[in-house]
Coordinates of C-alpha atoms and ligand atoms in Angstrom, one line a residue:
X256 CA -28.7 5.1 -7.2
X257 CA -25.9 6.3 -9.6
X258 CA -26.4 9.9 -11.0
X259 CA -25.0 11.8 -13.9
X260 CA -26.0 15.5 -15.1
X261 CA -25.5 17.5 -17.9
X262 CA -26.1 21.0 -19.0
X263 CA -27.5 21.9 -22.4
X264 CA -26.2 24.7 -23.8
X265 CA -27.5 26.6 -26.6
X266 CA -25.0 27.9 -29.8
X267 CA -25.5 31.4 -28.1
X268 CA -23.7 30.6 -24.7
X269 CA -27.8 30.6 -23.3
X270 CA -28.6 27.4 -20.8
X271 CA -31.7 25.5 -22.2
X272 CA -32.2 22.8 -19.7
X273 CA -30.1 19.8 -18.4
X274 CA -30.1 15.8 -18.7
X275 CA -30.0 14.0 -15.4
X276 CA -29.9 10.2 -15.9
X277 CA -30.6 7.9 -13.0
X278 CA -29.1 4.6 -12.4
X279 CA -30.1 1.9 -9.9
X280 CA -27.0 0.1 -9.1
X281 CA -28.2 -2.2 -6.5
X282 CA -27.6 -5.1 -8.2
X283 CA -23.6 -4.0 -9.1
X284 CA -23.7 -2.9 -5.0
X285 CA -24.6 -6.5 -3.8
X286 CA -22.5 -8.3 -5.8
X287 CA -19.3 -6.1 -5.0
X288 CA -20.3 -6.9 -1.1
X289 CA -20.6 -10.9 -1.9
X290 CA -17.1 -10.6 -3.8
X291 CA -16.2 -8.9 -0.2
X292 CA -17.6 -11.1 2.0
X293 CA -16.1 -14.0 0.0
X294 CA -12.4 -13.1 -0.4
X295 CA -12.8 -11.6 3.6
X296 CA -14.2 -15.4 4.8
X297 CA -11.8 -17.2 2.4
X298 CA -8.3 -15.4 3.8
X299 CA -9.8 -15.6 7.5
X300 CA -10.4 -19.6 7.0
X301 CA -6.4 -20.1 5.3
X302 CA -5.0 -18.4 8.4
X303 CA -5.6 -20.9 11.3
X304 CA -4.1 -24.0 8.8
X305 CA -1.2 -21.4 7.5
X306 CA -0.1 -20.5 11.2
X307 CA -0.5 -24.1 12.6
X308 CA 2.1 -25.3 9.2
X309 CA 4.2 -22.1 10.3
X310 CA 4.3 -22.9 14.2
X311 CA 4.8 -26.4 13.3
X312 CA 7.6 -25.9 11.4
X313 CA 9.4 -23.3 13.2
X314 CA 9.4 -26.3 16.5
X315 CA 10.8 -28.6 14.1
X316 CA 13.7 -25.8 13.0
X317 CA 14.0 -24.9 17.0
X318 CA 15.9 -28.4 17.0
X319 CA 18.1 -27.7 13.8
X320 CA 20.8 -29.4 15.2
X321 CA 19.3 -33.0 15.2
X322 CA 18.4 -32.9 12.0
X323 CA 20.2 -33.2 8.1
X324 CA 21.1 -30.7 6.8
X325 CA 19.3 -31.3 3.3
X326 CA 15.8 -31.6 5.7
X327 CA 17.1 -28.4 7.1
X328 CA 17.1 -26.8 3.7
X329 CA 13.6 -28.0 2.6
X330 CA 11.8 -27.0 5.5
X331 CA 13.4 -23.7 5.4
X332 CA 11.5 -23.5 1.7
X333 CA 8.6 -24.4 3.5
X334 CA 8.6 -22.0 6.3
X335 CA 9.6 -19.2 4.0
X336 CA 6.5 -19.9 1.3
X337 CA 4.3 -20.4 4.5
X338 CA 4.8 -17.1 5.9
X339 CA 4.5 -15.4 2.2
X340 CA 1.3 -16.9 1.3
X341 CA 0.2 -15.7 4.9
X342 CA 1.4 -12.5 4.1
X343 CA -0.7 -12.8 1.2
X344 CA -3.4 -13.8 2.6
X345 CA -3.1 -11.1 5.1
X346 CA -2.8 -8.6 2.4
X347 CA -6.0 -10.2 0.4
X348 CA -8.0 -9.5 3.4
X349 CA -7.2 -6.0 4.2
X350 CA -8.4 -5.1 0.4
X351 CA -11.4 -7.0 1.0
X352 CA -12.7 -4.9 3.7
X353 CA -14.3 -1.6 2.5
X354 CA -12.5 0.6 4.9
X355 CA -9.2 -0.3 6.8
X356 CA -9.0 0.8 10.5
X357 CA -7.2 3.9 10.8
X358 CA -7.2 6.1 14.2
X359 CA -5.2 9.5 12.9
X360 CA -3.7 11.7 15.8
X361 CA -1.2 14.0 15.9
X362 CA 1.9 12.8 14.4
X363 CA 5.5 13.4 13.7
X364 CA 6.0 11.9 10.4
X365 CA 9.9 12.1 10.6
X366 CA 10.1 9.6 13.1
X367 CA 7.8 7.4 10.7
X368 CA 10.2 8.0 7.9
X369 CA 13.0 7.2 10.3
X370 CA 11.6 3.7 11.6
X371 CA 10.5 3.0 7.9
X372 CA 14.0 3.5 6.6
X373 CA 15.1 1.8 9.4
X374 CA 13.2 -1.7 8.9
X375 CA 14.1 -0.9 4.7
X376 CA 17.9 -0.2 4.9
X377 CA 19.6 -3.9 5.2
X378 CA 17.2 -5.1 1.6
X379 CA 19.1 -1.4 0.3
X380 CA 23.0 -2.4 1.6
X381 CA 22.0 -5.9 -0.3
X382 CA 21.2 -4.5 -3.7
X383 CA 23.8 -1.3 -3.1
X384 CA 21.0 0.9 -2.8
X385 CA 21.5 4.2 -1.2
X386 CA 18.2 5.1 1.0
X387 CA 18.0 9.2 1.7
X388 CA 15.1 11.0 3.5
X389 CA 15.6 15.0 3.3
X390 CA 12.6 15.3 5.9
X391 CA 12.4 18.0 8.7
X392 CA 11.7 17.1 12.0
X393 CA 8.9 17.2 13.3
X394 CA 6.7 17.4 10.3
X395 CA 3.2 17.1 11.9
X396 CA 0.4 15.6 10.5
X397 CA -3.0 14.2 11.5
X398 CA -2.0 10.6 10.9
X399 CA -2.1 7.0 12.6
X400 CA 1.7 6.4 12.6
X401 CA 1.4 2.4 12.2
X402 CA -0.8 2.6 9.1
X403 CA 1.1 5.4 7.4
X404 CA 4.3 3.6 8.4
X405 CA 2.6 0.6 6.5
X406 CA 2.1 2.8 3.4
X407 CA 5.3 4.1 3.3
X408 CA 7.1 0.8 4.2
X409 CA 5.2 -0.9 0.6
X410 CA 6.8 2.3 -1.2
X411 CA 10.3 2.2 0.1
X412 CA 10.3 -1.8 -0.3
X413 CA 8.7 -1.2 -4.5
X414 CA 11.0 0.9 -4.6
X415 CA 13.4 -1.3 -4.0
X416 CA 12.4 -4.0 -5.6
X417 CA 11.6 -2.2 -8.9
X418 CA 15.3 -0.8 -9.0
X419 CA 18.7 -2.0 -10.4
X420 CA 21.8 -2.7 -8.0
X421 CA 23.2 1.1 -6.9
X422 CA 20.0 2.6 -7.6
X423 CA 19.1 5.8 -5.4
X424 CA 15.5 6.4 -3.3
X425 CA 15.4 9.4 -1.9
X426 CA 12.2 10.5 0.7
X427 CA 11.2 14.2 0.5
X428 CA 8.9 16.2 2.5
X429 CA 6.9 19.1 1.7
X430 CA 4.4 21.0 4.4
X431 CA 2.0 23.5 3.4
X432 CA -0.6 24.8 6.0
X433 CA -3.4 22.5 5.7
X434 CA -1.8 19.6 3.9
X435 CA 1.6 17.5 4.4
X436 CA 2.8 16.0 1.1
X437 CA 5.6 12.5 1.7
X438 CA 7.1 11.7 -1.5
X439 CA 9.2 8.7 -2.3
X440 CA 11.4 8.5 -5.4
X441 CA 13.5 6.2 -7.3
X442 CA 16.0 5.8 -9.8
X443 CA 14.2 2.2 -11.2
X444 CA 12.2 0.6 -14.1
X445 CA 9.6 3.4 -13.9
X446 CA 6.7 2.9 -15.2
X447 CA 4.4 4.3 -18.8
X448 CA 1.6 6.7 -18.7
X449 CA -0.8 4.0 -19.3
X450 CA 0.5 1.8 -16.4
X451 CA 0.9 4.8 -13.9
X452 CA -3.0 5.5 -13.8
X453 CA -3.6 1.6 -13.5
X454 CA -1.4 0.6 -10.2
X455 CA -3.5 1.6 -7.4
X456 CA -6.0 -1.1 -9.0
X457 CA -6.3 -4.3 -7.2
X458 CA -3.7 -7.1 -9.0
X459 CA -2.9 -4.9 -11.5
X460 CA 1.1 -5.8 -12.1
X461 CA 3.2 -4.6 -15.2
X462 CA 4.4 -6.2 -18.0
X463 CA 8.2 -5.0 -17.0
X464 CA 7.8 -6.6 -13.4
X465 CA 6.3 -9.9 -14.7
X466 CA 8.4 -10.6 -17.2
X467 CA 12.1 -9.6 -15.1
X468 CA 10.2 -12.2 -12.6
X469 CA 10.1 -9.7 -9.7
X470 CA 7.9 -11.1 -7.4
X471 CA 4.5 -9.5 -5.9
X472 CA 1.1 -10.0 -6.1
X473 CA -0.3 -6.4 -7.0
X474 CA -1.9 -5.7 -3.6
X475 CA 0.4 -3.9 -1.7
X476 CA -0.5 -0.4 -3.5
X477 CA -4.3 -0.7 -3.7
X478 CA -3.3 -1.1 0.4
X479 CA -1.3 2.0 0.1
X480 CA -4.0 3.7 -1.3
X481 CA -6.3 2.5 1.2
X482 CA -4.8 3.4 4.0
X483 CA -4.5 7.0 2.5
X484 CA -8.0 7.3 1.4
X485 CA -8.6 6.3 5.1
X486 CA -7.3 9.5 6.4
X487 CA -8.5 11.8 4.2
X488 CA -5.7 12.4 1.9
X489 CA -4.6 11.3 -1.5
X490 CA -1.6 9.1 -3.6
X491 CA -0.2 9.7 -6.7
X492 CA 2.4 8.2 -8.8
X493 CA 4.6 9.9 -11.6
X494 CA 6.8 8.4 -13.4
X495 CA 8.3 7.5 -17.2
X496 CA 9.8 4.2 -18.5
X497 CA 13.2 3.6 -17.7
X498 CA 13.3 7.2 -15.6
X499 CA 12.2 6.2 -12.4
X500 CA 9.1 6.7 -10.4
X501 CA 8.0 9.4 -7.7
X502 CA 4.5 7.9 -5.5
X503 CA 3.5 10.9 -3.4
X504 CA 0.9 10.9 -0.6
X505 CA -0.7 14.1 0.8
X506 CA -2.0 13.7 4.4
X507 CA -4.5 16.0 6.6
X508 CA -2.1 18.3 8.5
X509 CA -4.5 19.1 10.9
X510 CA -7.3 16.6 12.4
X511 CA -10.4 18.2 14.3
X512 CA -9.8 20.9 17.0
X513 CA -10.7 18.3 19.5
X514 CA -7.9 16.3 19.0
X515 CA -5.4 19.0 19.7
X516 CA -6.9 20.1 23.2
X517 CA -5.1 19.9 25.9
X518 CA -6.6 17.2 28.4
X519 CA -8.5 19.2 31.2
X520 CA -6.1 19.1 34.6
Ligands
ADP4 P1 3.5 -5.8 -6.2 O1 4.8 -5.0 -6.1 O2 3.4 -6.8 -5.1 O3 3.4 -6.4 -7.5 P2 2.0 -3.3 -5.9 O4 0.6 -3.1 -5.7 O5 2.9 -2.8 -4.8 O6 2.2 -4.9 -6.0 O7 2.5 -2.7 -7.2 C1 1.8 -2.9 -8.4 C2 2.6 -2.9 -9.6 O8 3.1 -1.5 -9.9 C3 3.9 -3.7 -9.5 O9 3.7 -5.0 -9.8 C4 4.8 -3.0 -10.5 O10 4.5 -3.4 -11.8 C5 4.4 -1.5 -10.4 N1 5.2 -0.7 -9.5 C6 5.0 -0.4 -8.2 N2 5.9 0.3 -7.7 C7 6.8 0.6 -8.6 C8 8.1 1.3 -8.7 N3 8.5 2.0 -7.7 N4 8.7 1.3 -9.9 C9 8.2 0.7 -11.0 N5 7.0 -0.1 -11.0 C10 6.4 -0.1 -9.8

């Protein structure tokens, strides 16, 4: 059951009574878990055939040398739109579960901005990007280091992607005492007010990245957001048309005392 509640209030400031209206979602509930359940058992049955044409492939590429070169070509089009639509897959499946596994201990996130601009800076150098992280180290959180290297990964990589040649992202950190605030900005396409409250949705991809043929499948930031909600914490993007864009996630900066006892000697 859905609620809402309302106060009525009197001209005179004086409360008079309230409206409380009661909703049975049920049905909206059990067909959100069959849409679930469908796109979780769909993805799980295209990855066995996807990784057989993948390993199949990649044997046949292992003897590169016997073959012509224009074979050579086309099955490297093949292995490369196997392994996206995997990816794909991959990604279809995460947003179809309700919660993603996340196991958060206590974490420096400057060594997870270091390995994420790590794996992010030869994409930069190709597109004469510069890639900057002003981050102290440590900068501690209460974090699982894979999935919030996953997050920030899908932001440094739309950042990228969403940027003209010599753009400039820059990675900033802020601490406060209970929260831990990662923000990554860029010099790109930005994005309107409209579309700014619509990209954590599921699919949702702008006109301005259609249409200049960048491709993605508007998953990776419903992931983000995900993986964020997973731990707690929270995701927001700012940004303007033609200005650039700033996505920000704020972290736990502190688990539960128990995580931060010292084992028993
Ligand atoms: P994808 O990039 O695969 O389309 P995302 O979920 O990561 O999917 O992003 C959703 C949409 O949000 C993108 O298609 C793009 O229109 C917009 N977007 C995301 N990041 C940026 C960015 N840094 N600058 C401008 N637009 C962005």
């Amino acid at each position: 059951v859905s609620t809402a509640a309302r106060p009525l209030v009197a001209e005179d400031g004086r409360l008079t009574g309230a409206v409380v209206v009661y909703n049975d979602v049920t049905g909206w509930v059990e067909a959100l878990a069959a849409n679930q359940e469908l796109v979780s058992n769909v993805s799980h049955e295209f990855k066995s055939p996807l990784n057989s044409i993948i390993g199949n492939v990649d044997l046949v590429l292992d003897e590169v040398a016997a073959l012509p070169p224009h074979l050579v070509r086309r099955l490297e089009v093949v292995q490369r739109n196997s392994e996206r639509l995997l990816a794909l897959v991959s990604d279809l499946s995460a947003t179809a579960s309700t919660a993603l596994n996340v196991h958060p201990k206590r974490t420096d996130l400057a060594s997870v901005v270091e390995t994420s601009i790590g794996s992010a800076q030869a994409l930069a150098d190709q597109s004469g990007i510069e890639l900057a992280a002003d981050v102290p180290a440590p900068l501690w959180a209460y974090a699982d280091p894979l999935r919030i290297g996953q997050a920030l990964d899908n932001l440094v990589s739309n950042a990228i992607k969403y940027s003209p040649d010599g753009g400039r992202i820059s990675i900033r950190a802020q601490a406060g005492s209970r929260w831990v605030q990662l923000s990554v900005s860029d010099t790109g396409m930005g994005l309107g007010a409209v579309d700014s409250a619509r990209v954590f949705q599921r699919f949702f991809r702008t006109e301005a990245a259609r249409s200049a043929s960048i491709a993605g499948a508007g998953l990776g930031l419903s992931i983000t957001k995900m993986i964020v909600e997973g731990h707690g914490g929270t995701i927001s993007c700012e940004s303007a048309k033609g200005e650039g864009s700033t996505f920000t996630l704020t972290l736990p900066a502190d688990g539960p005392a128990a995580a931060f006892q010292e084992p028993a000697v």
